[in-house]
Amino acid sequence: MPVLKADQIAATPVKPGVQRRVIHLEELMTVVIDFDNGPWSVPEPMHQHVHEQTTYIAAGELIFFCEGEPERRLKAGDLFYVPSNKLHTIQLLSEKARLVDSFNPLRDDLLPK
């Protein structure tokens, strides 16, 4: 289906205060992640994956951490990218946030089971 309507598709809970919606083609995936559990006193643990990633901050404010780069304070309207296999994470500064992640290739671990 080429359309995902947020008010018609149930979000998948990730953990308390975090939920996501996923749409994808064969080689491109977009994930909308909503947070309502901020602000966080510490960042999430660093992680990495083989997928290239871009992220648009649609709402909220955060600190972005990426291996070998200075930490960056970002707000709604900002974007960041993560090259393949780079350690990275975020720390939510606002109560709520919405991130729009794009991945190539698909992240099978985020597909509905």
mmCIF file of N, CA, C and O in Angstrom:
data_model
loop_
_atom_site.group_PDB
_atom_site.id
_atom_site.type_symbol
_atom_site.label_atom_id
_atom_site.label_comp_id
_atom_site.label_asym_id
_atom_site.label_seq_id
_atom_site.Cartn_x
_atom_site.Cartn_y
_atom_site.Cartn_z
ATOM 1 N N MET A 1 0.851 -1.175 0.000
ATOM 2 C CA MET A 1 0.000 0.000 0.000
ATOM 3 C C MET A 1 0.898 1.240 0.000
ATOM 4 O O MET A 1 1.767 1.367 0.850
ATOM 5 N N PRO A 2 0.698 2.175 -0.917
ATOM 6 C CA PRO A 2 1.581 3.335 -1.021
ATOM 7 C C PRO A 2 1.276 4.469 -0.048
ATOM 8 O O PRO A 2 1.967 5.477 -0.057
ATOM 9 N N VAL A 3 0.269 4.308 0.798
ATOM 10 C CA VAL A 3 -0.110 5.384 1.723
ATOM 11 C C VAL A 3 -0.221 4.816 3.133
ATOM 12 O O VAL A 3 -0.781 3.751 3.344
ATOM 13 N N LEU A 4 0.329 5.558 4.099
ATOM 14 C CA LEU A 4 0.170 5.208 5.500
ATOM 15 C C LEU A 4 -0.478 6.412 6.170
ATOM 16 O O LEU A 4 0.129 7.472 6.259
ATOM 17 N N LYS A 5 -1.718 6.282 6.576
ATOM 18 C CA LYS A 5 -2.436 7.369 7.239
ATOM 19 C C LYS A 5 -2.334 7.165 8.745
ATOM 20 O O LYS A 5 -2.801 6.168 9.268
ATOM 21 N N ALA A 6 -1.716 8.113 9.414
ATOM 22 C CA ALA A 6 -1.411 7.984 10.840
ATOM 23 C C ALA A 6 -2.647 7.721 11.685
ATOM 24 O O ALA A 6 -2.579 6.992 12.673
ATOM 25 N N ASP A 7 -3.775 8.282 11.312
ATOM 26 C CA ASP A 7 -4.985 8.088 12.118
ATOM 27 C C ASP A 7 -5.709 6.791 11.800
ATOM 28 O O ASP A 7 -6.710 6.472 12.417
ATOM 29 N N GLN A 8 -5.187 6.014 10.826
ATOM 30 C CA GLN A 8 -5.835 4.761 10.459
ATOM 31 C C GLN A 8 -4.957 3.531 10.701
ATOM 32 O O GLN A 8 -5.432 2.414 10.616
ATOM 33 N N ILE A 9 -3.678 3.742 10.978
ATOM 34 C CA ILE A 9 -2.756 2.645 11.219
ATOM 35 C C ILE A 9 -2.272 2.729 12.666
ATOM 36 O O ILE A 9 -1.755 3.755 13.094
ATOM 37 N N ALA A 10 -2.437 1.667 13.395
ATOM 38 C CA ALA A 10 -1.984 1.659 14.789
ATOM 39 C C ALA A 10 -0.467 1.692 14.847
ATOM 40 O O ALA A 10 0.206 1.010 14.070
ATOM 41 N N ALA A 11 0.055 2.474 15.752
ATOM 42 C CA ALA A 11 1.497 2.523 15.963
ATOM 43 C C ALA A 11 1.930 1.272 16.719
ATOM 44 O O ALA A 11 1.167 0.700 17.497
ATOM 45 N N THR A 12 3.160 0.859 16.493
ATOM 46 C CA THR A 12 3.740 -0.280 17.193
ATOM 47 C C THR A 12 4.491 0.226 18.417
ATOM 48 O O THR A 12 5.403 1.055 18.281
ATOM 49 N N PRO A 13 4.116 -0.233 19.614
ATOM 50 C CA PRO A 13 4.866 0.185 20.802
ATOM 51 C C PRO A 13 6.278 -0.387 20.751
ATOM 52 O O PRO A 13 6.476 -1.553 20.419
ATOM 53 N N VAL A 14 7.261 0.438 21.077
ATOM 54 C CA VAL A 14 8.656 0.011 21.129
ATOM 55 C C VAL A 14 9.044 -0.259 22.573
ATOM 56 O O VAL A 14 9.655 -1.274 22.885
ATOM 57 N N LYS A 15 8.703 0.678 23.440
ATOM 58 C CA LYS A 15 8.889 0.584 24.886
ATOM 59 C C LYS A 15 8.013 1.671 25.477
ATOM 60 O O LYS A 15 7.447 2.477 24.728
ATOM 61 N N PRO A 16 7.854 1.749 26.780
ATOM 62 C CA PRO A 16 6.991 2.793 27.343
ATOM 63 C C PRO A 16 7.413 4.184 26.862
ATOM 64 O O PRO A 16 8.588 4.555 26.925
ATOM 65 N N GLY A 17 6.442 4.904 26.306
ATOM 66 C CA GLY A 17 6.685 6.258 25.842
ATOM 67 C C GLY A 17 7.244 6.376 24.449
ATOM 68 O O GLY A 17 7.532 7.483 23.985
ATOM 69 N N VAL A 18 7.397 5.242 23.744
ATOM 70 C CA VAL A 18 7.955 5.267 22.383
ATOM 71 C C VAL A 18 7.121 4.351 21.490
ATOM 72 O O VAL A 18 6.876 3.194 21.830
ATOM 73 N N GLN A 19 6.698 4.886 20.347
ATOM 74 C CA GLN A 19 5.957 4.078 19.379
ATOM 75 C C GLN A 19 6.380 4.463 17.969
ATOM 76 O O GLN A 19 6.880 5.555 17.746
ATOM 77 N N ARG A 20 6.185 3.550 17.012
ATOM 78 C CA ARG A 20 6.616 3.830 15.645
ATOM 79 C C ARG A 20 5.627 3.317 14.610
ATOM 80 O O ARG A 20 4.859 2.396 14.860
ATOM 81 N N ARG A 21 5.706 3.952 13.442
ATOM 82 C CA ARG A 21 4.961 3.537 12.252
ATOM 83 C C ARG A 21 5.979 3.389 11.126
ATOM 84 O O ARG A 21 6.893 4.202 11.006
ATOM 85 N N VAL A 22 5.804 2.349 10.304
ATOM 86 C CA VAL A 22 6.784 2.026 9.273
ATOM 87 C C VAL A 22 6.110 1.943 7.910
ATOM 88 O O VAL A 22 5.026 1.369 7.782
ATOM 89 N N ILE A 23 6.774 2.502 6.895
ATOM 90 C CA ILE A 23 6.368 2.317 5.503
ATOM 91 C C ILE A 23 7.649 2.033 4.721
ATOM 92 O O ILE A 23 8.714 2.552 5.060
ATOM 93 N N HIS A 24 7.551 1.162 3.697
ATOM 94 C CA HIS A 24 8.770 0.812 2.971
ATOM 95 C C HIS A 24 8.489 0.316 1.564
ATOM 96 O O HIS A 24 7.389 -0.127 1.245
ATOM 97 N N LEU A 25 9.528 0.417 0.759
ATOM 98 C CA LEU A 25 9.591 -0.190 -0.562
ATOM 99 C C LEU A 25 10.575 -1.353 -0.466
ATOM 100 O O LEU A 25 10.876 -1.806 0.631
ATOM 101 N N GLU A 26 11.128 -1.796 -1.589
ATOM 102 C CA GLU A 26 12.079 -2.901 -1.544
ATOM 103 C C GLU A 26 13.414 -2.503 -0.931
ATOM 104 O O GLU A 26 14.070 -3.305 -0.274
ATOM 105 N N GLU A 27 13.868 -1.262 -1.133
ATOM 106 C CA GLU A 27 15.186 -0.846 -0.665
ATOM 107 C C GLU A 27 15.184 0.417 0.189
ATOM 108 O O GLU A 27 16.239 0.879 0.592
ATOM 109 N N LEU A 28 14.030 0.999 0.452
ATOM 110 C CA LEU A 28 13.948 2.239 1.216
ATOM 111 C C LEU A 28 12.867 2.113 2.278
ATOM 112 O O LEU A 28 11.762 1.651 1.990
ATOM 113 N N MET A 29 13.206 2.540 3.489
ATOM 114 C CA MET A 29 12.273 2.448 4.617
ATOM 115 C C MET A 29 12.198 3.801 5.309
ATOM 116 O O MET A 29 13.225 4.453 5.512
ATOM 117 N N THR A 30 10.990 4.207 5.670
ATOM 118 C CA THR A 30 10.778 5.403 6.473
ATOM 119 C C THR A 30 10.046 4.992 7.742
ATOM 120 O O THR A 30 9.064 4.248 7.688
ATOM 121 N N VAL A 31 10.554 5.485 8.866
ATOM 122 C CA VAL A 31 9.995 5.143 10.171
ATOM 123 C C VAL A 31 9.689 6.433 10.918
ATOM 124 O O VAL A 31 10.568 7.282 11.083
ATOM 125 N N VAL A 32 8.445 6.599 11.351
ATOM 126 C CA VAL A 32 8.057 7.741 12.173
ATOM 127 C C VAL A 32 8.041 7.257 13.619
ATOM 128 O O VAL A 32 7.325 6.308 13.950
ATOM 129 N N ILE A 33 8.852 7.901 14.453
ATOM 130 C CA ILE A 33 8.958 7.503 15.855
ATOM 131 C C ILE A 33 8.457 8.646 16.727
ATOM 132 O O ILE A 33 8.930 9.783 16.603
ATOM 133 N N ASP A 34 7.484 8.346 17.573
ATOM 134 C CA ASP A 34 6.935 9.324 18.510
ATOM 135 C C ASP A 34 7.398 8.987 19.920
ATOM 136 O O ASP A 34 7.314 7.836 20.360
ATOM 137 N N PHE A 35 7.898 10.008 20.609
ATOM 138 C CA PHE A 35 8.354 9.893 21.990
ATOM 139 C C PHE A 35 7.468 10.778 22.867
ATOM 140 O O PHE A 35 7.191 11.916 22.499
ATOM 141 N N ASP A 36 7.056 10.277 24.023
ATOM 142 C CA ASP A 36 6.362 11.122 24.998
ATOM 143 C C ASP A 36 6.871 10.825 26.408
ATOM 144 O O ASP A 36 6.156 10.989 27.387
ATOM 145 N N ASN A 37 8.143 10.422 26.470
ATOM 146 C CA ASN A 37 8.732 10.032 27.756
ATOM 147 C C ASN A 37 9.961 10.878 28.125
ATOM 148 O O ASN A 37 10.814 10.439 28.878
ATOM 149 N N GLY A 38 10.045 12.076 27.584
ATOM 150 C CA GLY A 38 11.200 12.937 27.869
ATOM 151 C C GLY A 38 10.872 13.943 28.953
ATOM 152 O O GLY A 38 9.753 14.001 29.447
ATOM 153 N N PRO A 39 11.849 14.736 29.270
ATOM 154 C CA PRO A 39 13.237 14.656 28.814
ATOM 155 C C PRO A 39 13.988 13.535 29.513
ATOM 156 O O PRO A 39 13.574 13.047 30.561
ATOM 157 N N TRP A 40 15.120 13.115 28.900
ATOM 158 C CA TRP A 40 15.947 12.052 29.460
ATOM 159 C C TRP A 40 17.165 12.670 30.143
ATOM 160 O O TRP A 40 17.783 13.583 29.610
ATOM 161 N N SER A 41 17.545 12.135 31.272
ATOM 162 C CA SER A 41 18.719 12.647 31.992
ATOM 163 C C SER A 41 20.031 12.163 31.373
ATOM 164 O O SER A 41 21.075 12.783 31.566
ATOM 165 N N VAL A 42 19.964 11.058 30.640
ATOM 166 C CA VAL A 42 21.147 10.509 29.963
ATOM 167 C C VAL A 42 20.737 10.039 28.565
ATOM 168 O O VAL A 42 19.562 9.754 28.317
ATOM 169 N N PRO A 43 21.708 9.936 27.656
ATOM 170 C CA PRO A 43 21.380 9.427 26.318
ATOM 171 C C PRO A 43 21.043 7.944 26.331
ATOM 172 O O PRO A 43 21.406 7.220 27.268
ATOM 173 N N GLU A 44 20.359 7.509 25.292
ATOM 174 C CA GLU A 44 20.168 6.081 25.059
ATOM 175 C C GLU A 44 21.556 5.461 24.842
ATOM 176 O O GLU A 44 22.499 6.171 24.465
ATOM 177 N N PRO A 45 21.709 4.150 25.008
ATOM 178 C CA PRO A 45 23.005 3.522 24.699
ATOM 179 C C PRO A 45 23.349 3.687 23.207
ATOM 180 O O PRO A 45 22.464 3.664 22.356
ATOM 181 N N MET A 46 24.629 3.841 22.929
ATOM 182 C CA MET A 46 25.081 3.922 21.536
ATOM 183 C C MET A 46 24.765 2.608 20.827
ATOM 184 O O MET A 46 24.772 1.531 21.454
ATOM 185 N N HIS A 47 24.483 2.694 19.533
ATOM 186 C CA HIS A 47 24.245 1.503 18.725
ATOM 187 C C HIS A 47 24.749 1.766 17.303
ATOM 188 O O HIS A 47 25.051 2.910 16.946
ATOM 189 N N GLN A 48 24.814 0.727 16.512
ATOM 190 C CA GLN A 48 25.214 0.863 15.115
ATOM 191 C C GLN A 48 24.484 -0.181 14.290
ATOM 192 O O GLN A 48 23.981 -1.172 14.818
ATOM 193 N N HIS A 49 24.424 0.051 12.998
ATOM 194 C CA HIS A 49 23.815 -0.886 12.058
ATOM 195 C C HIS A 49 24.416 -0.633 10.686
ATOM 196 O O HIS A 49 25.003 0.425 10.446
ATOM 197 N N VAL A 50 24.274 -1.600 9.803
ATOM 198 C CA VAL A 50 24.865 -1.466 8.464
ATOM 199 C C VAL A 50 24.094 -0.480 7.593
ATOM 200 O O VAL A 50 24.591 -0.034 6.566
ATOM 201 N N HIS A 51 22.908 -0.116 8.005
ATOM 202 C CA HIS A 51 22.032 0.736 7.204
ATOM 203 C C HIS A 51 22.481 2.191 7.238
ATOM 204 O O HIS A 51 22.853 2.708 8.286
ATOM 205 N N GLU A 52 22.426 2.861 6.092
ATOM 206 C CA GLU A 52 22.576 4.312 6.070
ATOM 207 C C GLU A 52 21.280 4.891 6.616
ATOM 208 O O GLU A 52 20.194 4.340 6.391
ATOM 209 N N GLN A 53 21.375 6.008 7.324
ATOM 210 C CA GLN A 53 20.203 6.586 7.981
ATOM 211 C C GLN A 53 20.209 8.096 7.833
ATOM 212 O O GLN A 53 21.253 8.736 7.990
ATOM 213 N N THR A 54 19.047 8.655 7.540
ATOM 214 C CA THR A 54 18.825 10.092 7.686
ATOM 215 C C THR A 54 17.666 10.260 8.646
ATOM 216 O O THR A 54 16.759 9.418 8.711
ATOM 217 N N THR A 55 17.699 11.342 9.430
ATOM 218 C CA THR A 55 16.632 11.603 10.394
ATOM 219 C C THR A 55 16.238 13.065 10.337
ATOM 220 O O THR A 55 17.097 13.948 10.402
ATOM 221 N N TYR A 56 14.930 13.298 10.222
ATOM 222 C CA TYR A 56 14.343 14.633 10.267
ATOM 223 C C TYR A 56 13.665 14.784 11.616
ATOM 224 O O TYR A 56 12.874 13.918 12.013
ATOM 225 N N ILE A 57 13.972 15.861 12.332
ATOM 226 C CA ILE A 57 13.305 16.117 13.604
ATOM 227 C C ILE A 57 12.049 16.923 13.303
ATOM 228 O O ILE A 57 12.118 18.108 12.978
ATOM 229 N N ALA A 58 10.900 16.268 13.349
ATOM 230 C CA ALA A 58 9.629 16.916 13.029
ATOM 231 C C ALA A 58 9.086 17.702 14.214
ATOM 232 O O ALA A 58 8.358 18.683 14.027
ATOM 233 N N ALA A 59 9.416 17.274 15.428
ATOM 234 C CA ALA A 59 8.975 17.966 16.644
ATOM 235 C C ALA A 59 9.932 17.609 17.764
ATOM 236 O O ALA A 59 10.493 16.520 17.786
ATOM 237 N N GLY A 60 10.115 18.551 18.674
ATOM 238 C CA GLY A 60 10.932 18.298 19.849
ATOM 239 C C GLY A 60 12.353 18.798 19.725
ATOM 240 O O GLY A 60 12.727 19.468 18.754
ATOM 241 N N GLU A 61 13.145 18.440 20.736
ATOM 242 C CA GLU A 61 14.537 18.865 20.801
ATOM 243 C C GLU A 61 15.354 17.727 21.388
ATOM 244 O O GLU A 61 14.903 17.012 22.282
ATOM 245 N N LEU A 62 16.586 17.547 20.888
ATOM 246 C CA LEU A 62 17.423 16.437 21.317
ATOM 247 C C LEU A 62 18.894 16.784 21.143
ATOM 248 O O LEU A 62 19.239 17.771 20.505
ATOM 249 N N ILE A 63 19.728 15.937 21.712
ATOM 250 C CA ILE A 63 21.156 15.967 21.438
ATOM 251 C C ILE A 63 21.469 14.725 20.619
ATOM 252 O O ILE A 63 21.052 13.610 20.979
ATOM 253 N N PHE A 64 22.187 14.910 19.519
ATOM 254 C CA PHE A 64 22.597 13.820 18.643
ATOM 255 C C PHE A 64 24.077 13.535 18.882
ATOM 256 O O PHE A 64 24.895 14.448 18.904
ATOM 257 N N PHE A 65 24.396 12.268 19.102
ATOM 258 C CA PHE A 65 25.766 11.819 19.314
ATOM 259 C C PHE A 65 26.132 10.863 18.185
ATOM 260 O O PHE A 65 25.361 9.945 17.882
ATOM 261 N N CYS A 66 27.300 11.069 17.569
ATOM 262 C CA CYS A 66 27.763 10.183 16.511
ATOM 263 C C CYS A 66 29.275 10.013 16.651
ATOM 264 O O CYS A 66 30.002 11.007 16.835
ATOM 265 N N GLU A 67 29.710 8.787 16.583
ATOM 266 C CA GLU A 67 31.120 8.435 16.732
ATOM 267 C C GLU A 67 32.021 9.360 15.902
ATOM 268 O O GLU A 67 31.795 9.557 14.711
ATOM 269 N N GLY A 68 33.002 9.954 16.562
ATOM 270 C CA GLY A 68 33.967 10.801 15.878
ATOM 271 C C GLY A 68 33.501 12.212 15.590
ATOM 272 O O GLY A 68 34.218 12.990 14.967
ATOM 273 N N GLU A 69 32.302 12.564 16.042
ATOM 274 C CA GLU A 69 31.725 13.892 15.788
ATOM 275 C C GLU A 69 31.396 14.576 17.114
ATOM 276 O O GLU A 69 31.100 13.900 18.099
ATOM 277 N N PRO A 70 31.397 15.911 17.132
ATOM 278 C CA PRO A 70 30.943 16.587 18.354
ATOM 279 C C PRO A 70 29.432 16.385 18.525
ATOM 280 O O PRO A 70 28.702 16.212 17.550
ATOM 281 N N GLU A 71 28.982 16.377 19.788
ATOM 282 C CA GLU A 71 27.531 16.260 20.013
ATOM 283 C C GLU A 71 26.852 17.502 19.465
ATOM 284 O O GLU A 71 27.420 18.589 19.467
ATOM 285 N N ARG A 72 25.630 17.327 18.972
ATOM 286 C CA ARG A 72 24.881 18.423 18.361
ATOM 287 C C ARG A 72 23.508 18.552 19.006
ATOM 288 O O ARG A 72 22.781 17.569 19.111
ATOM 289 N N ARG A 73 23.161 19.748 19.406
ATOM 290 C CA ARG A 73 21.819 20.030 19.911
ATOM 291 C C ARG A 73 20.955 20.384 18.708
ATOM 292 O O ARG A 73 21.289 21.305 17.950
ATOM 293 N N LEU A 74 19.851 19.647 18.525
ATOM 294 C CA LEU A 74 18.996 19.811 17.357
ATOM 295 C C LEU A 74 17.552 20.027 17.780
ATOM 296 O O LEU A 74 17.138 19.573 18.850
ATOM 297 N N LYS A 75 16.788 20.697 16.910
ATOM 298 C CA LYS A 75 15.383 20.991 17.203
ATOM 299 C C LYS A 75 14.550 20.729 15.953
ATOM 300 O O LYS A 75 15.085 20.407 14.891
ATOM 301 N N ALA A 76 13.248 20.913 16.081
ATOM 302 C CA ALA A 76 12.328 20.687 14.968
ATOM 303 C C ALA A 76 12.803 21.429 13.729
ATOM 304 O O ALA A 76 13.167 22.598 13.789
ATOM 305 N N GLY A 77 12.804 20.713 12.610
ATOM 306 C CA GLY A 77 13.252 21.266 11.339
ATOM 307 C C GLY A 77 14.674 20.871 10.986
ATOM 308 O O GLY A 77 15.079 20.974 9.828
ATOM 309 N N ASP A 78 15.460 20.408 11.959
ATOM 310 C CA ASP A 78 16.834 19.986 11.706
ATOM 311 C C ASP A 78 16.861 18.538 11.219
ATOM 312 O O ASP A 78 15.909 17.780 11.422
ATOM 313 N N LEU A 79 17.975 18.180 10.585
ATOM 314 C CA LEU A 79 18.189 16.821 10.102
ATOM 315 C C LEU A 79 19.579 16.355 10.494
ATOM 316 O O LEU A 79 20.473 17.168 10.693
ATOM 317 N N PHE A 80 19.756 15.036 10.581
ATOM 318 C CA PHE A 80 21.094 14.468 10.716
ATOM 319 C C PHE A 80 21.175 13.194 9.902
ATOM 320 O O PHE A 80 20.154 12.639 9.492
ATOM 321 N N TYR A 81 22.418 12.759 9.627
ATOM 322 C CA TYR A 81 22.604 11.484 8.948
ATOM 323 C C TYR A 81 23.627 10.650 9.688
ATOM 324 O O TYR A 81 24.446 11.165 10.437
ATOM 325 N N VAL A 82 23.534 9.330 9.459
ATOM 326 C CA VAL A 82 24.444 8.388 10.083
ATOM 327 C C VAL A 82 24.960 7.448 8.996
ATOM 328 O O VAL A 82 24.169 6.726 8.383
ATOM 329 N N PRO A 83 26.273 7.456 8.741
ATOM 330 C CA PRO A 83 26.832 6.499 7.792
ATOM 331 C C PRO A 83 26.733 5.067 8.324
ATOM 332 O O PRO A 83 26.601 4.843 9.531
ATOM 333 N N SER A 84 26.844 4.120 7.444
ATOM 334 C CA SER A 84 26.815 2.705 7.793
ATOM 335 C C SER A 84 27.846 2.388 8.877
ATOM 336 O O SER A 84 28.996 2.833 8.805
ATOM 337 N N ASN A 85 27.412 1.627 9.878
ATOM 338 C CA ASN A 85 28.261 1.097 10.959
ATOM 339 C C ASN A 85 28.856 2.133 11.907
ATOM 340 O O ASN A 85 29.742 1.805 12.688
ATOM 341 N N LYS A 86 28.373 3.367 11.916
ATOM 342 C CA LYS A 86 28.830 4.388 12.874
ATOM 343 C C LYS A 86 28.013 4.270 14.152
ATOM 344 O O LYS A 86 26.775 4.195 14.114
ATOM 345 N N LEU A 87 28.687 4.289 15.300
ATOM 346 C CA LEU A 87 27.985 4.322 16.578
ATOM 347 C C LEU A 87 27.259 5.657 16.707
ATOM 348 O O LEU A 87 27.820 6.705 16.369
ATOM 349 N N HIS A 88 26.016 5.630 17.199
ATOM 350 C CA HIS A 88 25.237 6.851 17.348
ATOM 351 C C HIS A 88 24.100 6.648 18.338
ATOM 352 O O HIS A 88 23.737 5.523 18.664
ATOM 353 N N THR A 89 23.557 7.772 18.819
ATOM 354 C CA THR A 89 22.410 7.737 19.723
ATOM 355 C C THR A 89 21.850 9.141 19.858
ATOM 356 O O THR A 89 22.379 10.095 19.282
ATOM 357 N N ILE A 90 20.778 9.259 20.644
ATOM 358 C CA ILE A 90 20.186 10.562 20.961
ATOM 359 C C ILE A 90 19.912 10.655 22.450
ATOM 360 O O ILE A 90 19.856 9.637 23.155
ATOM 361 N N GLN A 91 19.711 11.889 22.897
ATOM 362 C CA GLN A 91 19.208 12.173 24.240
ATOM 363 C C GLN A 91 18.081 13.176 24.070
ATOM 364 O O GLN A 91 18.300 14.274 23.556
ATOM 365 N N LEU A 92 16.883 12.790 24.450
ATOM 366 C CA LEU A 92 15.710 13.654 24.316
ATOM 367 C C LEU A 92 15.767 14.776 25.352
ATOM 368 O O LEU A 92 15.973 14.513 26.537
ATOM 369 N N LEU A 93 15.603 16.017 24.894
ATOM 370 C CA LEU A 93 15.610 17.177 25.786
ATOM 371 C C LEU A 93 14.201 17.705 26.065
ATOM 372 O O LEU A 93 13.988 18.381 27.060
ATOM 373 N N SER A 94 13.268 17.405 25.181
ATOM 374 C CA SER A 94 11.889 17.875 25.334
ATOM 375 C C SER A 94 11.005 16.746 25.854
ATOM 376 O O SER A 94 11.386 15.576 25.841
ATOM 377 N N GLU A 95 9.823 17.108 26.316
ATOM 378 C CA GLU A 95 8.881 16.103 26.821
ATOM 379 C C GLU A 95 8.439 15.158 25.710
ATOM 380 O O GLU A 95 8.325 13.956 25.909
ATOM 381 N N LYS A 96 8.210 15.717 24.516
ATOM 382 C CA LYS A 96 7.744 14.935 23.369
ATOM 383 C C LYS A 96 8.631 15.229 22.173
ATOM 384 O O LYS A 96 9.229 16.305 22.073
ATOM 385 N N ALA A 97 8.686 14.262 21.256
ATOM 386 C CA ALA A 97 9.433 14.449 20.018
ATOM 387 C C ALA A 97 8.869 13.521 18.959
ATOM 388 O O ALA A 97 8.270 12.482 19.282
ATOM 389 N N ARG A 98 9.056 13.919 17.706
ATOM 390 C CA ARG A 98 8.726 13.059 16.565
ATOM 391 C C ARG A 98 9.917 13.089 15.627
ATOM 392 O O ARG A 98 10.342 14.155 15.185
ATOM 393 N N LEU A 99 10.457 11.901 15.341
ATOM 394 C CA LEU A 99 11.559 11.759 14.410
ATOM 395 C C LEU A 99 11.087 10.979 13.193
ATOM 396 O O LEU A 99 10.279 10.050 13.327
ATOM 397 N N VAL A 100 11.601 11.348 12.031
ATOM 398 C CA VAL A 100 11.301 10.641 10.790
ATOM 399 C C VAL A 100 12.620 10.084 10.266
ATOM 400 O O VAL A 100 13.455 10.837 9.759
ATOM 401 N N ASP A 101 12.807 8.780 10.427
ATOM 402 C CA ASP A 101 14.024 8.100 9.997
ATOM 403 C C ASP A 101 13.824 7.475 8.628
ATOM 404 O O ASP A 101 12.761 6.898 8.356
ATOM 405 N N SER A 102 14.855 7.547 7.791
ATOM 406 C CA SER A 102 14.879 6.813 6.521
ATOM 407 C C SER A 102 16.097 5.916 6.527
ATOM 408 O O SER A 102 17.181 6.328 6.966
ATOM 409 N N PHE A 103 15.916 4.685 6.054
ATOM 410 C CA PHE A 103 16.991 3.692 6.059
ATOM 411 C C PHE A 103 17.132 3.053 4.687
ATOM 412 O O PHE A 103 16.140 2.806 3.997
ATOM 413 N N ASN A 104 18.369 2.774 4.331
ATOM 414 C CA ASN A 104 18.673 1.995 3.146
ATOM 415 C C ASN A 104 19.880 1.131 3.478
ATOM 416 O O ASN A 104 20.874 1.657 3.969
ATOM 417 N N PRO A 105 19.818 -0.186 3.268
ATOM 418 C CA PRO A 105 18.651 -0.974 2.866
ATOM 419 C C PRO A 105 17.647 -1.077 4.015
ATOM 420 O O PRO A 105 17.843 -0.482 5.068
ATOM 421 N N LEU A 106 16.596 -1.842 3.776
ATOM 422 C CA LEU A 106 15.555 -2.017 4.798
ATOM 423 C C LEU A 106 16.142 -2.597 6.079
ATOM 424 O O LEU A 106 17.041 -3.439 6.034
ATOM 425 N N ARG A 107 15.603 -2.161 7.187
ATOM 426 C CA ARG A 107 15.933 -2.758 8.478
ATOM 427 C C ARG A 107 14.896 -3.841 8.775
ATOM 428 O O ARG A 107 13.780 -3.554 9.197
ATOM 429 N N ASP A 108 15.264 -5.078 8.529
ATOM 430 C CA ASP A 108 14.346 -6.194 8.755
ATOM 431 C C ASP A 108 13.871 -6.248 10.202
ATOM 432 O O ASP A 108 12.763 -6.694 10.475
ATOM 433 N N ASP A 109 14.717 -5.788 11.140
ATOM 434 C CA ASP A 109 14.362 -5.837 12.558
ATOM 435 C C ASP A 109 13.214 -4.892 12.902
ATOM 436 O O ASP A 109 12.605 -5.007 13.964
ATOM 437 N N LEU A 110 12.889 -3.958 12.007
ATOM 438 C CA LEU A 110 11.786 -3.015 12.264
ATOM 439 C C LEU A 110 10.503 -3.399 11.521
ATOM 440 O O LEU A 110 9.476 -2.749 11.708
ATOM 441 N N LEU A 111 10.562 -4.423 10.686
ATOM 442 C CA LEU A 111 9.375 -4.850 9.959
ATOM 443 C C LEU A 111 8.415 -5.592 10.882
ATOM 444 O O LEU A 111 8.857 -6.302 11.791
ATOM 445 N N PRO A 112 7.098 -5.422 10.655
ATOM 446 C CA PRO A 112 6.133 -6.160 11.478
ATOM 447 C C PRO A 112 6.357 -7.657 11.354
ATOM 448 O O PRO A 112 6.686 -8.150 10.275
ATOM 449 N N LYS A 113 6.223 -8.336 12.456
ATOM 450 C CA LYS A 113 6.433 -9.810 12.464
ATOM 451 C C LYS A 113 5.181 -10.512 12.049
ATOM 452 O O LYS A 113 4.109 -10.157 12.299
#
